[in-house]
Amino acid sequence: QVDQPKVYLLESSKVRLKRRLKEKDEICLDTTNPQKTKMDKLIEILNSMRNNSNDVDSNLTTFMEEAQNSTNSEEMLSEIVKTIYHKAVTDRSFASTAARLCDKMSLFMVEGTKFRSLLLNMLQKDFTVRDDLQQTDVEHWLGFITFLCEVFGIMRSNGGEPFLVLVCPIYMCLRELL
């Protein structure tokens, strides 16, 4: 039997790895909203989704149905978008599933506000501060780029076209990775 070489991590790397693994497992949002129980149920469904799971499609459907039944305000829709976005950015392995979910919910609208618009605004917000993210929170920056690329690859406009508005930001982010 060949001995494997030992890998030693710097203390700061150990801390980041532990934090990342902890954040990856579960997400929790503090909501002082009276609809907290509805949001808790959505978070529970979201946390149960795994890319390699056989029941991802049924969980996507369950999440969509629950979201449609519990979303009655723009604020609630915004919380749903933030929750999905946060999980996708903090858990890169979830980015593809999150993009599929976002594609299915993209036309969902409450009080004249579309899910897709809120999602694109969040992507734009992180894009504008990407230099700061790169310096202060590399994991978030990489998660943002991963999710941005997944959204571009999976989501489509009403006409079935990819969101061409994302091409330049993706190109810039990928160029920055090099």
PDB file of C-alpha atoms in Angstrom:
ATOM      1  CA  GLN A   1       0.000   0.000   0.000  1.00  0.00           C
ATOM      2  CA  VAL A   2       1.379   3.377  -1.048  1.00  0.00           C
ATOM      3  CA  ASP A   3       1.206   6.140   1.540  1.00  0.00           C
ATOM      4  CA  GLN A   4      -0.683   9.174   0.360  1.00  0.00           C
ATOM      5  CA  PRO A   5       1.147  12.463   0.826  1.00  0.00           C
ATOM      6  CA  LYS A   6      -0.286  14.526   3.653  1.00  0.00           C
ATOM      7  CA  VAL A   7      -1.876  17.834   2.834  1.00  0.00           C
ATOM      8  CA  TYR A   8      -1.548  20.633   5.353  1.00  0.00           C
ATOM      9  CA  LEU A   9      -3.884  23.600   5.172  1.00  0.00           C
ATOM     10  CA  LEU A  10      -3.125  27.049   6.458  1.00  0.00           C
ATOM     11  CA  GLU A  11      -5.277  27.955   9.448  1.00  0.00           C
ATOM     12  CA  SER A  12      -7.140  30.598   7.425  1.00  0.00           C
ATOM     13  CA  SER A  13      -7.906  27.992   4.742  1.00  0.00           C
ATOM     14  CA  LYS A  14      -9.225  25.594   7.387  1.00  0.00           C
ATOM     15  CA  VAL A  15     -11.542  28.267   8.748  1.00  0.00           C
ATOM     16  CA  ARG A  16     -12.815  29.173   5.257  1.00  0.00           C
ATOM     17  CA  LEU A  17     -13.339  25.509   4.381  1.00  0.00           C
ATOM     18  CA  LYS A  18     -15.272  24.840   7.591  1.00  0.00           C
ATOM     19  CA  ARG A  19     -17.419  27.964   7.036  1.00  0.00           C
ATOM     20  CA  ARG A  20     -18.083  27.000   3.429  1.00  0.00           C
ATOM     21  CA  LEU A  21     -19.086  23.454   4.318  1.00  0.00           C
ATOM     22  CA  LYS A  22     -21.355  24.733   7.080  1.00  0.00           C
ATOM     23  CA  GLU A  23     -23.029  27.296   4.771  1.00  0.00           C
ATOM     24  CA  LYS A  24     -23.411  24.672   2.056  1.00  0.00           C
ATOM     25  CA  ASP A  25     -25.551  22.380   4.188  1.00  0.00           C
ATOM     26  CA  GLU A  26     -28.307  24.736   5.210  1.00  0.00           C
ATOM     27  CA  ILE A  27     -29.341  28.297   4.631  1.00  0.00           C
ATOM     28  CA  CYS A  28     -31.357  30.295   7.086  1.00  0.00           C
ATOM     29  CA  LEU A  29     -32.789  33.718   6.550  1.00  0.00           C
ATOM     30  CA  ASP A  30     -34.042  35.855   9.345  1.00  0.00           C
ATOM     31  CA  THR A  31     -37.504  36.919   8.390  1.00  0.00           C
ATOM     32  CA  THR A  32     -39.529  39.063  10.711  1.00  0.00           C
ATOM     33  CA  ASN A  33     -42.321  38.645   8.220  1.00  0.00           C
ATOM     34  CA  PRO A  34     -45.693  37.286   9.385  1.00  0.00           C
ATOM     35  CA  GLN A  35     -45.307  34.803   6.517  1.00  0.00           C
ATOM     36  CA  LYS A  36     -42.273  33.256   8.232  1.00  0.00           C
ATOM     37  CA  THR A  37     -43.783  29.780   8.290  1.00  0.00           C
ATOM     38  CA  LYS A  38     -44.404  29.918   4.534  1.00  0.00           C
ATOM     39  CA  MET A  39     -40.813  31.003   3.978  1.00  0.00           C
ATOM     40  CA  ASP A  40     -39.571  28.283   6.343  1.00  0.00           C
ATOM     41  CA  LYS A  41     -41.373  25.666   4.267  1.00  0.00           C
ATOM     42  CA  LEU A  42     -39.844  27.025   1.054  1.00  0.00           C
ATOM     43  CA  ILE A  43     -36.365  27.005   2.630  1.00  0.00           C
ATOM     44  CA  GLU A  44     -36.920  23.419   3.775  1.00  0.00           C
ATOM     45  CA  ILE A  45     -37.810  22.349   0.220  1.00  0.00           C
ATOM     46  CA  LEU A  46     -34.846  24.291  -1.165  1.00  0.00           C
ATOM     47  CA  ASN A  47     -32.460  22.662   1.296  1.00  0.00           C
ATOM     48  CA  SER A  48     -33.753  19.212   0.354  1.00  0.00           C
ATOM     49  CA  MET A  49     -32.734  19.698  -3.279  1.00  0.00           C
ATOM     50  CA  ARG A  50     -29.467  18.138  -4.363  1.00  0.00           C
ATOM     51  CA  ASN A  51     -28.112  18.029  -7.891  1.00  0.00           C
ATOM     52  CA  ASN A  52     -27.431  14.306  -7.797  1.00  0.00           C
ATOM     53  CA  SER A  53     -30.778  13.447  -6.273  1.00  0.00           C
ATOM     54  CA  ASN A  54     -33.322  11.531  -8.332  1.00  0.00           C
ATOM     55  CA  ASP A  55     -36.188  13.673  -7.117  1.00  0.00           C
ATOM     56  CA  VAL A  56     -34.836  17.091  -8.120  1.00  0.00           C
ATOM     57  CA  ASP A  57     -37.599  17.577 -10.707  1.00  0.00           C
ATOM     58  CA  SER A  58     -40.347  16.749  -8.224  1.00  0.00           C
ATOM     59  CA  ASN A  59     -38.737  19.066  -5.655  1.00  0.00           C
ATOM     60  CA  LEU A  60     -38.595  21.842  -8.266  1.00  0.00           C
ATOM     61  CA  THR A  61     -42.300  21.351  -8.927  1.00  0.00           C
ATOM     62  CA  THR A  62     -43.093  21.227  -5.209  1.00  0.00           C
ATOM     63  CA  PHE A  63     -41.110  24.410  -4.606  1.00  0.00           C
ATOM     64  CA  MET A  64     -42.865  26.221  -7.478  1.00  0.00           C
ATOM     65  CA  GLU A  65     -46.314  25.180  -6.264  1.00  0.00           C
ATOM     66  CA  GLU A  66     -45.547  26.204  -2.698  1.00  0.00           C
ATOM     67  CA  ALA A  67     -44.069  29.520  -3.864  1.00  0.00           C
ATOM     68  CA  GLN A  68     -47.139  30.280  -5.987  1.00  0.00           C
ATOM     69  CA  ASN A  69     -49.475  29.443  -3.107  1.00  0.00           C
ATOM     70  CA  SER A  70     -47.599  31.501  -0.539  1.00  0.00           C
ATOM     71  CA  THR A  71     -46.489  34.529  -2.536  1.00  0.00           C
ATOM     72  CA  ASN A  72     -48.981  37.344  -2.270  1.00  0.00           C
ATOM     73  CA  SER A  73     -46.697  40.369  -2.222  1.00  0.00           C
ATOM     74  CA  GLU A  74     -43.690  41.786  -4.003  1.00  0.00           C
ATOM     75  CA  GLU A  75     -41.796  41.590  -0.707  1.00  0.00           C
ATOM     76  CA  MET A  76     -42.413  37.834  -0.430  1.00  0.00           C
ATOM     77  CA  LEU A  77     -41.366  37.304  -4.062  1.00  0.00           C
ATOM     78  CA  SER A  78     -38.205  39.280  -3.366  1.00  0.00           C
ATOM     79  CA  GLU A  79     -37.467  37.074  -0.318  1.00  0.00           C
ATOM     80  CA  ILE A  80     -37.860  33.957  -2.464  1.00  0.00           C
ATOM     81  CA  VAL A  81     -35.465  35.310  -5.090  1.00  0.00           C
ATOM     82  CA  LYS A  82     -32.939  36.290  -2.379  1.00  0.00           C
ATOM     83  CA  THR A  83     -33.167  32.852  -0.784  1.00  0.00           C
ATOM     84  CA  ILE A  84     -32.570  30.995  -4.053  1.00  0.00           C
ATOM     85  CA  TYR A  85     -29.803  33.403  -5.025  1.00  0.00           C
ATOM     86  CA  HIS A  86     -28.062  33.114  -1.648  1.00  0.00           C
ATOM     87  CA  LYS A  87     -28.100  29.321  -1.745  1.00  0.00           C
ATOM     88  CA  ALA A  88     -26.850  29.250  -5.354  1.00  0.00           C
ATOM     89  CA  VAL A  89     -23.977  31.633  -4.622  1.00  0.00           C
ATOM     90  CA  THR A  90     -22.897  30.020  -1.335  1.00  0.00           C
ATOM     91  CA  ASP A  91     -23.208  26.452  -2.649  1.00  0.00           C
ATOM     92  CA  ARG A  92     -21.756  26.275  -6.158  1.00  0.00           C
ATOM     93  CA  SER A  93     -22.884  22.660  -6.568  1.00  0.00           C
ATOM     94  CA  PHE A  94     -26.464  23.952  -6.261  1.00  0.00           C
ATOM     95  CA  ALA A  95     -26.049  26.627  -8.970  1.00  0.00           C
ATOM     96  CA  SER A  96     -27.310  24.420 -11.807  1.00  0.00           C
ATOM     97  CA  THR A  97     -30.403  23.329  -9.878  1.00  0.00           C
ATOM     98  CA  ALA A  98     -31.040  26.937  -8.848  1.00  0.00           C
ATOM     99  CA  ALA A  99     -30.797  28.080 -12.474  1.00  0.00           C
ATOM    100  CA  ARG A 100     -33.328  25.390 -13.482  1.00  0.00           C
ATOM    101  CA  LEU A 101     -35.642  26.568 -10.721  1.00  0.00           C
ATOM    102  CA  CYS A 102     -35.213  30.191 -11.795  1.00  0.00           C
ATOM    103  CA  ASP A 103     -35.988  29.242 -15.398  1.00  0.00           C
ATOM    104  CA  LYS A 104     -39.227  27.559 -14.324  1.00  0.00           C
ATOM    105  CA  MET A 105     -40.211  30.533 -12.156  1.00  0.00           C
ATOM    106  CA  SER A 106     -38.970  33.282 -14.489  1.00  0.00           C
ATOM    107  CA  LEU A 107     -42.422  34.449 -15.609  1.00  0.00           C
ATOM    108  CA  PHE A 108     -43.914  34.322 -12.130  1.00  0.00           C
ATOM    109  CA  MET A 109     -45.262  37.809 -11.352  1.00  0.00           C
ATOM    110  CA  VAL A 110     -46.673  39.478  -8.242  1.00  0.00           C
ATOM    111  CA  GLU A 111     -47.994  43.052  -8.188  1.00  0.00           C
ATOM    112  CA  GLY A 112     -46.429  43.716 -11.596  1.00  0.00           C
ATOM    113  CA  THR A 113     -42.950  42.542 -10.544  1.00  0.00           C
ATOM    114  CA  LYS A 114     -41.472  39.552 -12.342  1.00  0.00           C
ATOM    115  CA  PHE A 115     -39.307  36.950 -10.657  1.00  0.00           C
ATOM    116  CA  ARG A 116     -36.896  37.227 -13.597  1.00  0.00           C
ATOM    117  CA  SER A 117     -36.461  40.988 -13.106  1.00  0.00           C
ATOM    118  CA  LEU A 118     -35.629  40.575  -9.425  1.00  0.00           C
ATOM    119  CA  LEU A 119     -33.126  37.818 -10.236  1.00  0.00           C
ATOM    120  CA  LEU A 120     -31.416  39.835 -12.968  1.00  0.00           C
ATOM    121  CA  ASN A 121     -31.218  42.829 -10.592  1.00  0.00           C
ATOM    122  CA  MET A 122     -29.441  40.682  -7.990  1.00  0.00           C
ATOM    123  CA  LEU A 123     -26.990  39.414 -10.615  1.00  0.00           C
ATOM    124  CA  GLN A 124     -26.383  42.984 -11.757  1.00  0.00           C
ATOM    125  CA  LYS A 125     -25.799  44.128  -8.169  1.00  0.00           C
ATOM    126  CA  ASP A 126     -23.105  41.495  -7.577  1.00  0.00           C
ATOM    127  CA  PHE A 127     -21.605  42.216 -10.998  1.00  0.00           C
ATOM    128  CA  THR A 128     -21.146  45.884 -10.124  1.00  0.00           C
ATOM    129  CA  VAL A 129     -19.285  44.989  -6.904  1.00  0.00           C
ATOM    130  CA  ARG A 130     -17.362  42.008  -8.314  1.00  0.00           C
ATOM    131  CA  ASP A 131     -13.973  43.677  -7.785  1.00  0.00           C
ATOM    132  CA  ASP A 132     -14.739  44.110  -4.078  1.00  0.00           C
ATOM    133  CA  LEU A 133     -16.063  40.543  -3.879  1.00  0.00           C
ATOM    134  CA  GLN A 134     -12.914  39.235  -5.512  1.00  0.00           C
ATOM    135  CA  GLN A 135     -10.830  40.951  -2.841  1.00  0.00           C
ATOM    136  CA  THR A 136     -13.008  40.328   0.221  1.00  0.00           C
ATOM    137  CA  ASP A 137     -15.005  37.128  -0.387  1.00  0.00           C
ATOM    138  CA  VAL A 138     -13.526  34.902  -3.078  1.00  0.00           C
ATOM    139  CA  GLU A 139     -16.046  32.115  -2.420  1.00  0.00           C
ATOM    140  CA  HIS A 140     -18.965  34.485  -3.010  1.00  0.00           C
ATOM    141  CA  TRP A 141     -17.266  35.840  -6.131  1.00  0.00           C
ATOM    142  CA  LEU A 142     -16.741  32.334  -7.547  1.00  0.00           C
ATOM    143  CA  GLY A 143     -20.285  31.363  -6.584  1.00  0.00           C
ATOM    144  CA  PHE A 144     -21.613  34.449  -8.366  1.00  0.00           C
ATOM    145  CA  ILE A 145     -19.685  33.615 -11.555  1.00  0.00           C
ATOM    146  CA  THR A 146     -20.821  29.986 -11.432  1.00  0.00           C
ATOM    147  CA  PHE A 147     -24.462  30.976 -10.985  1.00  0.00           C
ATOM    148  CA  LEU A 148     -24.238  33.686 -13.663  1.00  0.00           C
ATOM    149  CA  CYS A 149     -22.957  31.134 -16.174  1.00  0.00           C
ATOM    150  CA  GLU A 150     -25.616  28.569 -15.164  1.00  0.00           C
ATOM    151  CA  VAL A 151     -28.382  31.163 -15.549  1.00  0.00           C
ATOM    152  CA  PHE A 152     -27.093  32.028 -19.022  1.00  0.00           C
ATOM    153  CA  GLY A 153     -26.844  28.367 -20.001  1.00  0.00           C
ATOM    154  CA  ILE A 154     -30.275  27.333 -18.720  1.00  0.00           C
ATOM    155  CA  MET A 155     -32.677  30.291 -18.626  1.00  0.00           C
ATOM    156  CA  ARG A 156     -34.351  31.480 -21.800  1.00  0.00           C
ATOM    157  CA  SER A 157     -36.421  34.496 -22.760  1.00  0.00           C
ATOM    158  CA  ASN A 158     -40.043  34.226 -23.887  1.00  0.00           C
ATOM    159  CA  GLY A 159     -38.785  33.668 -27.439  1.00  0.00           C
ATOM    160  CA  GLY A 160     -36.507  30.811 -26.387  1.00  0.00           C
ATOM    161  CA  GLU A 161     -33.340  32.898 -26.726  1.00  0.00           C
ATOM    162  CA  PRO A 162     -30.591  33.051 -24.096  1.00  0.00           C
ATOM    163  CA  PHE A 163     -30.318  36.307 -22.177  1.00  0.00           C
ATOM    164  CA  LEU A 164     -27.855  38.085 -24.457  1.00  0.00           C
ATOM    165  CA  VAL A 165     -27.547  40.894 -21.919  1.00  0.00           C
ATOM    166  CA  LEU A 166     -25.480  38.436 -19.826  1.00  0.00           C
ATOM    167  CA  VAL A 167     -22.864  37.766 -22.515  1.00  0.00           C
ATOM    168  CA  CYS A 168     -20.662  40.776 -21.737  1.00  0.00           C
ATOM    169  CA  PRO A 169     -20.731  40.283 -17.936  1.00  0.00           C
ATOM    170  CA  ILE A 170     -19.896  36.578 -18.360  1.00  0.00           C
ATOM    171  CA  TYR A 171     -17.048  37.378 -20.726  1.00  0.00           C
ATOM    172  CA  MET A 172     -15.664  39.977 -18.313  1.00  0.00           C
ATOM    173  CA  CYS A 173     -15.920  37.657 -15.303  1.00  0.00           C
ATOM    174  CA  LEU A 174     -14.318  34.722 -17.110  1.00  0.00           C
ATOM    175  CA  ARG A 175     -11.551  36.999 -18.309  1.00  0.00           C
ATOM    176  CA  GLU A 176     -10.957  38.113 -14.717  1.00  0.00           C
ATOM    177  CA  LEU A 177     -10.628  34.477 -13.663  1.00  0.00           C
ATOM    178  CA  LEU A 178      -7.638  34.071 -15.960  1.00  0.00           C
TER     179      LEU A 178
END
